Amino acid sequence: MSAGSRLPRPRVAWLIAVTESRRRLRALRGRTTQLFALLISAVFVGLALVGLAVVSFLAGQSPASAPVDFVARAAPAGLWLLATVLLAFRVLSNAADPDNRDGYLTTVPARELFVGVAAVEAGAGLAYVVAPVVVAGAGFAAGSGRPLAAVAVWVAGVVPAVLGVATGLTAGFAVRNLSVRSRLVARLRVPLWIGAFVAYAAVFLTGQVESAIAPVVTAVTRPPFTWLGDLVAWGLGTAGPGRGPAAVALLAAAAVPTFAVAGRLATLLWYADGVETAAEYGDGETTLDPGVYGRFARPETAWVARVATTRARRAPVKLLYLAYPVFLLAPGVTRAVETGVVPGSLPPTVAVFAAWAGGAGFALNPLGDQGATLPVAVTSGVSGRAFVRGVALPGAVSGGGVACVAAAGLGAAAGYAPPRVALVAAVGAGVGVGAAALATGVGVVFPNYETTEVVRSREAVVPSLFAFAAYSITLLLVAGPAAALAVPWAAEVVAGVAGVSGLAVSAAGVAGSGLVLAALAWGALAYAGSKFDRYTV
């Protein structure tokens, strides 16, 4: 075989890139929610780009200042790091896998498939980098009055970003190869993803984003990235090109073999058989032992609860959407970290959130969660009453338990008096139980049987948007007064008007919300049970 035949055919790679791009756009058009989210994001990105243009214009009017020189030398490394992280994440989340991959590999060489896929991924990844670079270059040139400055900024930004695409693909495919060949890594894949998300959320919740990113950017702000600052100075006419052209040549030269390594790793991954784990095919258990739930629930209820728990343990990706609202806790958590003082509003807020998550995670789609086993469930002889109680039980235990413990611990840390600590713990436990029961009724009113893309290329059956909204709004309206009046200062304000103690106001609020939630929970369980009994396939 000649050396030329080993090179990818440009026309074939181009057709693959066009096909993949059309497929992704077609798939995106069918996801109304994602399109709406992208539209909202585009509005905020547009506003950010306008702000960047203004800042760049002002910076162009002071090209010789120290801040401008610092950004010119540090930004290329930051752009390389950003592109690397974005592309590595896309590969690790299977977004870089082509549709009908096996069909491609039976008709074209893997190297041509990689070039086509890499071109699509480069376009998707560079879109996040090129847009701000283009805007910054244009603003900088307008402010300095030198059009050549725009070209210099564009080259200094795009070249390291292209290298970042190559390193991101290489890192992502290297980790993917490790995960499909190592049984240990494959078994720990889910815990590792969960740990990464927890660390990611912790950084944002504690307001330590700058502290976490700055050391990394500082570590990679080294030559030849910093040499690109000479190129920007040359574009401004304040200095010669210096080492800028050398930096461009070195980075471009490094990108070529890095792409080649990424292509080889992609080929190894696509042809790998992969290891099998027990989590993918079950753990071989055939027992109907209800497990720990059998200690405090009837056998049928306990069995349904164990099945729900096992299903969540084997496919935790379906619970990922529960983590997104945790960022609403950011103000209180950030304040606690920065000041060392837990805000008085944080304990009941965390209690309600944990209770909400327990109900939404296990009981908000009781029929749809059964999947292909729904006909078996409805004909198994299990009563609707036992079924819905079993579905709600894991949510009540996990959500109520976590809410109770977290509320009590945070309440003590916030300086609550012991009676108020007990009261806020009761809020967590009571709302946790009521939320799980309420979720069953809402879930059968708005069921969802179709899979939804939870994260990139990861699909699962999750509650419908209508169920999610109805459940969340109802729970907040019912539990909100109890949570608000459990906060000491809010209770004291009401107590000053009513002429009673603050603790009495809090207790009255908790009792009132508790009675309403109990009535709704009982009605929801009864309705969901009857719906299950009357369900026909």
Coordinates of C-alpha atoms in Angstrom, one line a residue:
M1 CA 0.0 0.0 0.0
S2 CA 1.4 3.3 -1.0
A3 CA 1.9 6.1 1.5
G4 CA -0.6 8.3 -0.2
S5 CA -3.3 5.6 0.2
R6 CA -2.9 5.9 4.0
L7 CA -4.0 9.5 4.0
P8 CA -7.8 10.2 4.4
R9 CA -9.6 11.0 1.2
P10 CA -10.8 14.7 1.7
R11 CA -14.1 14.2 -0.2
V12 CA -15.1 11.2 1.9
A13 CA -14.2 13.0 5.2
W14 CA -16.1 16.1 4.0
L15 CA -19.2 14.0 3.2
I16 CA -19.0 12.4 6.7
A17 CA -18.7 15.8 8.3
V18 CA -21.7 17.2 6.3
T19 CA -23.8 14.1 7.1
E20 CA -23.0 14.3 10.8
S21 CA -23.7 18.0 10.9
R22 CA -27.1 17.5 9.3
R23 CA -28.0 14.7 11.6
R24 CA -27.2 16.7 14.7
L25 CA -29.1 19.7 13.4
R26 CA -32.1 17.5 12.6
A27 CA -32.0 16.0 16.0
L28 CA -31.7 19.4 17.6
R29 CA -34.8 20.6 15.8
G30 CA -36.8 17.8 17.4
R31 CA -35.9 19.0 20.9
T32 CA -38.1 22.0 21.7
T33 CA -36.8 22.3 25.3
Q34 CA -33.2 22.3 24.2
L35 CA -33.9 24.8 21.4
F36 CA -35.5 27.1 23.9
A37 CA -32.6 26.8 26.3
L38 CA -30.2 27.5 23.5
L39 CA -32.2 30.6 22.5
I40 CA -32.1 31.9 26.1
S41 CA -28.3 31.2 26.3
A42 CA -27.8 33.0 23.0
V43 CA -29.4 36.1 24.4
F44 CA -27.0 36.1 27.4
V45 CA -24.0 35.2 25.2
G46 CA -24.9 38.1 22.9
L47 CA -25.0 40.5 25.8
A48 CA -21.6 39.2 27.0
L49 CA -20.2 39.7 23.5
V50 CA -21.4 43.3 23.5
G51 CA -19.7 43.9 26.8
L52 CA -16.5 42.2 25.5
A53 CA -16.6 44.5 22.4
V54 CA -16.8 47.6 24.6
V55 CA -14.0 46.4 26.9
S56 CA -11.8 45.5 23.9
F57 CA -12.4 48.9 22.3
L58 CA -11.4 50.7 25.5
A59 CA -8.3 48.4 25.8
G60 CA -7.3 49.3 22.3
Q61 CA -7.2 52.9 23.2
S62 CA -4.5 52.1 25.8
P63 CA -2.5 49.4 24.0
A64 CA 0.8 49.9 25.9
S65 CA -0.8 49.5 29.4
A66 CA 0.3 46.6 31.7
P67 CA -3.2 45.0 31.9
V68 CA -3.4 44.8 28.1
D69 CA 0.1 43.2 27.9
F70 CA -0.9 40.7 30.6
V71 CA -4.1 39.6 28.9
A72 CA -2.3 39.3 25.5
R73 CA 0.2 36.9 27.0
A74 CA -2.2 34.9 29.3
A75 CA -5.3 34.7 27.1
P76 CA -3.8 32.2 24.5
A77 CA -3.0 29.7 27.2
G78 CA -6.5 30.2 28.7
L79 CA -8.1 29.6 25.2
W80 CA -6.1 26.5 24.7
L81 CA -7.2 25.2 28.1
L82 CA -10.8 26.0 27.4
A83 CA -10.8 24.2 24.1
T84 CA -9.1 21.2 25.6
V85 CA -11.7 20.9 28.4
L86 CA -14.6 21.4 26.1
L87 CA -13.5 18.8 23.6
A88 CA -12.4 16.3 26.2
F89 CA -15.8 16.6 27.9
R90 CA -17.6 16.1 24.6
V91 CA -15.6 12.9 23.9
L92 CA -16.2 11.6 27.4
S93 CA -19.9 12.2 27.3
N94 CA -20.1 10.3 24.0
A95 CA -21.1 13.4 22.0
A96 CA -18.2 12.7 19.6
D97 CA -19.6 9.3 18.7
P98 CA -20.9 9.3 15.1
D99 CA -24.4 8.0 14.5
N100 CA -24.4 4.4 13.1
R101 CA -20.7 4.1 13.8
D102 CA -20.5 0.4 12.9
G103 CA -22.1 1.1 9.5
Y104 CA -19.5 3.8 8.8
L105 CA -16.7 1.4 9.7
T106 CA -17.8 -1.2 7.3
T107 CA -17.7 1.2 4.4
V108 CA -14.9 3.7 5.0
P109 CA -11.5 3.5 6.9
A110 CA -11.5 4.6 10.5
R111 CA -9.1 7.4 9.7
E112 CA -11.6 9.0 7.3
L113 CA -14.4 8.6 9.8
F114 CA -12.2 10.3 12.4
V115 CA -11.4 13.3 10.2
G116 CA -15.0 13.8 9.5
V117 CA -16.0 13.6 13.1
A118 CA -13.1 15.7 14.3
A119 CA -14.1 18.4 11.8
V120 CA -17.6 18.5 13.3
E121 CA -16.3 18.5 16.8
A122 CA -13.7 21.2 16.0
G123 CA -16.5 23.4 14.6
A124 CA -18.7 22.8 17.7
G125 CA -15.8 23.4 20.1
L126 CA -14.3 26.4 18.3
A127 CA -17.6 28.2 18.1
Y128 CA -17.3 28.9 21.9
V129 CA -13.8 30.3 21.3
V130 CA -13.8 31.9 17.9
A131 CA -16.8 34.2 18.5
P132 CA -15.3 36.0 21.5
V133 CA -11.9 36.1 19.8
V134 CA -13.4 37.7 16.6
V135 CA -15.3 40.2 18.7
A136 CA -12.3 41.1 20.9
G137 CA -10.0 41.5 17.8
A138 CA -12.5 43.7 16.1
G139 CA -13.1 45.9 19.2
F140 CA -9.3 46.1 19.8
A141 CA -8.6 47.1 16.3
A142 CA -11.3 49.8 16.3
G143 CA -10.0 51.2 19.6
S144 CA -6.4 51.3 18.5
G145 CA -7.2 52.4 14.9
R146 CA -4.9 49.7 13.5
P147 CA -6.7 47.0 11.4
L148 CA -3.7 44.7 11.6
A149 CA -4.3 44.4 15.4
A150 CA -7.5 42.4 14.6
V151 CA -5.6 39.9 12.5
A152 CA -2.9 39.6 15.2
V153 CA -5.6 39.0 17.9
W154 CA -7.4 36.4 15.8
V155 CA -4.2 34.5 15.0
A156 CA -3.1 34.6 18.7
G157 CA -6.5 33.3 19.8
V158 CA -7.4 30.7 17.1
V159 CA -4.1 28.9 16.8
P160 CA -3.9 27.8 20.5
A161 CA -7.6 27.0 20.3
V162 CA -7.0 24.6 17.4
L163 CA -4.3 22.9 19.4
G164 CA -6.8 22.7 22.3
V165 CA -9.2 20.8 20.0
A166 CA -6.4 18.3 19.2
T167 CA -5.3 17.9 22.9
G168 CA -9.0 17.6 24.0
L169 CA -9.7 14.9 21.5
T170 CA -6.6 13.1 22.5
A171 CA -7.3 13.3 26.2
G172 CA -10.9 12.3 25.8
F173 CA -10.2 9.3 23.6
A174 CA -7.4 8.2 25.9
V175 CA -9.7 8.1 28.9
R176 CA -12.4 6.4 26.9
N177 CA -10.0 3.7 25.9
L178 CA -9.0 3.2 29.5
S179 CA -12.7 2.9 30.5
V180 CA -13.5 0.3 27.9
R181 CA -10.5 -1.8 28.6
S182 CA -10.3 -1.7 32.4
R183 CA -13.0 -3.5 34.3
L184 CA -12.1 -1.4 37.5
V185 CA -12.5 1.9 35.6
A186 CA -15.7 0.8 33.9
R187 CA -17.1 -0.2 37.3
L188 CA -16.2 3.1 38.9
R189 CA -17.3 5.2 35.9
V190 CA -20.5 6.4 37.5
P191 CA -19.0 7.2 40.9
L192 CA -16.2 9.1 39.2
W193 CA -18.8 11.2 37.2
I194 CA -20.8 11.8 40.4
G195 CA -17.6 12.9 42.2
A196 CA -16.7 15.2 39.3
F197 CA -20.1 16.8 39.4
V198 CA -20.0 17.2 43.2
A199 CA -16.6 18.9 42.9
Y200 CA -17.9 21.1 40.1
A201 CA -21.0 22.1 42.1
A202 CA -18.9 22.7 45.3
V203 CA -16.7 25.1 43.5
F204 CA -19.6 27.2 42.3
L205 CA -21.6 26.9 45.5
T206 CA -18.7 28.1 47.6
G207 CA -17.8 30.9 45.2
Q208 CA -14.3 29.5 44.7
V209 CA -14.4 29.6 40.9
E210 CA -11.5 32.0 40.5
S211 CA -9.5 30.3 43.2
A212 CA -9.9 27.0 41.4
I213 CA -9.2 28.2 37.9
A214 CA -6.4 30.8 38.5
P215 CA -3.7 28.3 39.5
V216 CA -4.4 26.1 36.4
V217 CA -4.3 29.1 34.1
T218 CA -1.1 30.3 35.8
A219 CA 0.5 26.9 35.4
V220 CA -0.1 26.7 31.6
T221 CA 0.8 30.4 31.0
R222 CA 4.2 29.5 29.7
P223 CA 6.1 29.8 26.4
P224 CA 5.3 29.4 23.6
F225 CA 1.8 30.6 24.5
T226 CA 3.1 33.8 26.1
W227 CA 5.1 34.5 22.9
L228 CA 1.9 35.2 21.1
G229 CA 1.8 38.5 23.1
D230 CA 4.6 39.7 20.9
L231 CA 2.4 39.1 17.9
V232 CA -0.3 41.3 19.3
A233 CA 2.2 44.1 20.1
W234 CA 3.4 43.9 16.5
G235 CA -0.2 44.3 15.3
L236 CA -0.5 47.4 17.4
G237 CA 2.8 48.8 16.0
T238 CA 4.4 49.1 19.5
A239 CA 7.0 46.4 18.8
G240 CA 8.4 44.0 16.3
P241 CA 6.9 40.5 15.8
G242 CA 9.5 39.1 18.2
R243 CA 8.8 35.4 19.0
G244 CA 5.2 35.6 17.8
P245 CA 5.7 33.8 14.4
A246 CA 7.8 31.2 16.1
A247 CA 5.0 30.5 18.6
V248 CA 2.5 30.2 15.8
A249 CA 4.7 27.7 14.0
L250 CA 5.4 25.6 17.1
L251 CA 1.8 25.4 18.1
A252 CA 0.6 24.6 14.6
A253 CA 3.3 22.0 14.3
A254 CA 2.3 20.4 17.6
A255 CA -1.3 20.2 16.5
V256 CA -0.6 17.9 13.6
P257 CA 0.9 14.9 15.5
T258 CA -1.6 15.5 18.3
F259 CA -4.5 15.1 15.9
A260 CA -2.8 12.0 14.5
V261 CA -2.5 10.5 18.0
A262 CA -6.2 11.3 18.6
G263 CA -7.1 9.5 15.4
R264 CA -5.2 6.4 16.4
L265 CA -6.9 6.4 19.8
A266 CA -10.3 6.9 18.2
T267 CA -9.6 3.9 16.0
L268 CA -8.6 1.7 18.9
L269 CA -11.7 2.7 20.8
W270 CA -14.1 2.1 17.9
Y271 CA -12.8 -1.4 17.3
A272 CA -12.5 -2.3 20.9
D273 CA -14.8 -5.0 22.3
G274 CA -14.9 -3.5 25.8
V275 CA -15.3 -5.1 29.1
E276 CA -18.6 -6.1 30.6
T277 CA -19.7 -5.0 34.1
A278 CA -22.4 -6.4 36.3
A279 CA -24.1 -3.0 36.3
E280 CA -24.8 -3.2 32.6
Y281 CA -26.5 -6.6 32.7
G282 CA -27.6 -6.8 36.3
D283 CA -25.9 -8.5 39.2
G284 CA -27.4 -11.9 38.6
E285 CA -29.9 -11.6 41.5
T286 CA -33.3 -13.3 41.1
T287 CA -34.4 -13.1 44.7
L288 CA -37.7 -11.4 45.7
D289 CA -36.2 -10.5 49.1
P290 CA -37.5 -7.0 50.0
G291 CA -34.2 -6.2 51.7
V292 CA -34.1 -3.5 54.3
Y293 CA -37.5 -2.1 53.4
G294 CA -39.0 -5.4 54.6
R295 CA -38.3 -4.4 58.2
F296 CA -40.9 -1.6 58.2
A297 CA -43.2 -2.2 55.2
R298 CA -45.5 -5.0 53.9
P299 CA -43.8 -7.4 51.5
E300 CA -45.4 -6.1 48.3
T301 CA -44.6 -2.5 49.2
A302 CA -41.1 -3.4 50.3
W303 CA -40.5 -5.3 47.1
V304 CA -41.6 -2.4 44.8
A305 CA -39.4 -0.1 46.9
R306 CA -36.4 -2.3 46.5
V307 CA -36.9 -2.5 42.7
A308 CA -37.1 1.3 42.5
T309 CA -33.9 1.7 44.5
T310 CA -32.1 -0.9 42.4
R311 CA -33.2 0.7 39.2
A312 CA -31.9 4.1 40.4
R313 CA -28.6 2.6 41.5
R314 CA -28.0 0.9 38.2
A315 CA -29.0 3.9 36.1
P316 CA -28.1 7.0 38.1
V317 CA -28.0 9.2 35.0
K318 CA -31.8 9.5 35.2
L319 CA -31.4 11.3 38.6
L320 CA -28.8 13.8 37.2
Y321 CA -31.5 16.5 36.5
L322 CA -32.1 16.7 40.3
A323 CA -28.7 18.2 40.8
Y324 CA -29.3 21.3 38.6
P325 CA -31.5 23.2 41.1
V326 CA -28.8 22.8 43.7
F327 CA -27.2 26.0 42.3
L328 CA -30.1 27.9 43.7
L329 CA -28.5 27.3 47.1
A330 CA -25.4 29.1 45.9
P331 CA -26.0 32.5 47.6
G332 CA -26.6 31.0 51.1
V333 CA -23.7 28.5 50.8
T334 CA -21.3 31.1 49.4
R335 CA -22.2 33.4 52.3
A336 CA -21.6 30.6 54.8
V337 CA -18.2 29.8 53.3
E338 CA -17.0 33.4 53.0
T339 CA -18.2 34.6 56.4
G340 CA -18.1 31.4 58.4
V341 CA -21.7 32.0 59.6
V342 CA -24.6 29.9 58.3
P343 CA -27.5 32.1 57.3
G344 CA -30.6 31.6 59.2
S345 CA -32.6 30.9 56.0
L346 CA -30.3 28.1 54.8
P347 CA -31.5 25.2 57.1
P348 CA -35.2 25.2 56.0
T349 CA -34.2 25.9 52.4
V350 CA -31.9 22.9 52.3
A351 CA -34.6 20.8 54.0
V352 CA -37.2 21.6 51.4
F353 CA -34.7 21.1 48.5
A354 CA -33.7 17.6 49.8
A355 CA -37.3 16.6 50.3
W356 CA -38.2 17.8 46.8
A357 CA -35.3 15.9 45.3
G358 CA -36.4 12.7 47.1
G359 CA -39.9 12.8 45.7
A360 CA -38.8 13.9 42.2
G361 CA -36.1 11.3 42.0
F362 CA -38.2 8.2 42.8
A363 CA -41.9 8.9 42.6
L364 CA -42.6 11.6 40.0
N365 CA -43.1 9.1 37.1
P366 CA -44.3 5.9 38.7
L367 CA -45.7 4.4 35.6
G368 CA -43.1 5.5 33.1
D369 CA -40.3 4.4 35.3
Q370 CA -41.4 0.8 34.9
G371 CA -40.4 0.8 31.2
A372 CA -40.9 -2.4 29.4
T373 CA -41.8 -4.1 32.7
L374 CA -45.0 -2.1 33.2
P375 CA -47.3 -4.8 31.8
V376 CA -45.7 -7.2 34.2
A377 CA -46.2 -4.8 37.1
V378 CA -49.9 -4.2 36.5
T379 CA -50.6 -7.9 36.1
S380 CA -48.4 -9.1 38.9
G381 CA -51.2 -9.1 41.5
V382 CA -49.7 -6.2 43.5
S383 CA -52.4 -3.7 44.5
G384 CA -52.2 -0.1 43.4
R385 CA -52.1 0.9 47.0
A386 CA -49.0 -1.3 47.7
F387 CA -47.4 -0.2 44.4
V388 CA -47.6 3.5 44.9
R389 CA -46.5 3.2 48.5
G390 CA -43.5 1.2 47.4
V391 CA -42.6 3.8 44.7
A392 CA -42.9 6.6 47.3
L393 CA -41.0 4.8 50.0
P394 CA -37.4 5.2 48.7
G395 CA -38.1 8.9 48.1
A396 CA -39.5 9.4 51.6
V397 CA -36.6 7.6 53.3
S398 CA -33.8 9.2 51.3
G399 CA -35.4 12.7 50.9
G400 CA -36.9 12.9 54.4
G401 CA -33.8 11.4 56.0
V402 CA -31.3 13.7 54.3
A403 CA -33.6 16.7 54.8
C404 CA -34.0 15.9 58.5
V405 CA -30.3 15.4 59.2
A406 CA -29.1 18.3 57.1
A407 CA -31.7 20.7 58.5
A408 CA -30.8 19.8 62.1
G409 CA -27.1 20.1 61.5
L410 CA -27.3 23.4 59.7
G411 CA -29.8 24.7 62.2
A412 CA -27.3 23.9 65.1
A413 CA -24.5 25.6 63.1
A414 CA -26.7 28.6 62.5
G415 CA -27.2 29.1 66.2
Y416 CA -30.8 27.9 66.4
A417 CA -32.1 27.2 69.9
P418 CA -32.7 23.4 70.5
P419 CA -36.5 23.7 70.1
R420 CA -36.1 25.4 66.8
V421 CA -33.5 22.8 65.7
A422 CA -36.1 20.1 66.4
L423 CA -38.7 22.1 64.6
V424 CA -36.7 22.5 61.4
A425 CA -35.7 18.8 61.5
A426 CA -39.4 18.0 61.7
V427 CA -39.9 20.2 58.6
G428 CA -37.3 18.2 56.7
A429 CA -38.7 14.8 57.7
G430 CA -42.4 15.7 57.2
V431 CA -41.9 17.5 53.9
G432 CA -39.8 14.5 52.7
V433 CA -42.5 12.0 53.4
G434 CA -45.3 14.3 52.0
A435 CA -43.3 15.2 48.9
A436 CA -42.8 11.6 47.9
A437 CA -46.5 10.8 48.3
L438 CA -47.5 14.0 46.4
A439 CA -45.2 13.1 43.6
T440 CA -47.0 9.8 42.9
G441 CA -50.3 11.6 42.2
V442 CA -48.7 14.3 40.0
G443 CA -46.7 11.6 38.1
V444 CA -49.8 9.6 37.1
V445 CA -51.6 12.7 35.9
F446 CA -48.6 13.7 33.7
P447 CA -46.8 10.4 32.9
N448 CA -43.9 10.1 30.5
Y449 CA -43.0 6.9 28.7
E450 CA -40.4 8.2 26.2
T451 CA -36.7 8.5 26.7
T452 CA -35.2 12.0 27.0
E453 CA -31.6 13.1 26.5
V454 CA -30.4 13.9 30.1
V455 CA -26.9 14.7 29.1
R456 CA -25.2 14.5 25.7
S457 CA -26.0 11.2 24.1
R458 CA -27.3 9.8 27.5
E459 CA -31.0 9.0 27.4
A460 CA -33.3 8.0 30.1
V461 CA -37.0 8.0 31.0
V462 CA -37.5 11.0 33.2
P463 CA -40.6 12.8 34.5
S464 CA -42.4 15.1 32.0
L465 CA -41.9 18.8 32.2
F466 CA -45.6 19.3 33.2
A467 CA -45.2 16.9 36.1
F468 CA -41.9 18.5 37.1
A469 CA -43.5 22.0 37.1
A470 CA -46.8 21.0 38.8
Y471 CA -45.0 19.0 41.5
S472 CA -42.4 21.8 42.2
I473 CA -44.9 24.6 42.3
T474 CA -47.4 22.7 44.5
L475 CA -44.7 21.6 46.9
L476 CA -43.3 25.2 47.2
L477 CA -46.7 26.7 47.8
V478 CA -47.5 24.2 50.5
A479 CA -44.1 23.8 52.2
G480 CA -43.0 27.4 51.6
P481 CA -44.9 28.9 54.5
A482 CA -43.5 26.3 56.9
A483 CA -39.9 26.9 55.7
A484 CA -40.3 30.7 55.8
L485 CA -41.7 30.8 59.3
A486 CA -39.0 28.4 60.5
V487 CA -36.5 31.1 59.9
P488 CA -36.0 33.0 63.2
W489 CA -36.1 36.5 62.0
A490 CA -39.2 35.9 59.8
A491 CA -41.0 34.3 62.8
E492 CA -40.1 37.2 65.0
V493 CA -41.5 39.7 62.5
V494 CA -44.8 37.9 62.5
A495 CA -44.7 37.4 66.3
G496 CA -44.3 41.1 66.8
V497 CA -47.5 41.7 65.0
A498 CA -49.4 38.8 66.5
G499 CA -48.1 39.4 70.1
V500 CA -46.9 35.8 70.6
S501 CA -43.5 34.2 70.7
G502 CA -41.5 33.5 67.6
L503 CA -41.3 29.8 68.3
A504 CA -45.1 29.6 68.5
V505 CA -45.4 31.3 65.1
S506 CA -43.0 28.8 63.6
A507 CA -44.8 25.9 65.2
A508 CA -48.1 27.2 63.9
G509 CA -46.7 27.6 60.4
V510 CA -45.2 24.1 60.4
A511 CA -48.5 22.6 61.7
G512 CA -50.6 24.4 59.1
S513 CA -48.4 23.5 56.2
G514 CA -48.1 19.9 57.5
L515 CA -51.9 19.4 57.6
V516 CA -52.3 20.7 54.0
L517 CA -49.4 18.6 52.8
A518 CA -50.8 15.5 54.6
A519 CA -54.2 16.0 52.9
L520 CA -52.7 16.4 49.5
A521 CA -50.3 13.4 50.0
W522 CA -53.2 11.2 51.1
G523 CA -55.3 12.2 48.1
A524 CA -52.3 11.8 45.7
L525 CA -51.6 8.2 47.0
A526 CA -55.2 7.2 46.7
Y527 CA -55.5 8.6 43.2
A528 CA -52.2 7.1 42.0
G529 CA -53.2 3.7 43.5
S530 CA -56.6 3.7 41.7
K531 CA -54.9 4.8 38.5
F532 CA -52.6 1.8 38.7
D533 CA -55.4 -0.6 39.4
R534 CA -57.4 0.7 36.4
Y535 CA -54.4 0.8 34.1
T536 CA -54.8 -1.2 30.8
V537 CA -52.0 -1.9 28.4

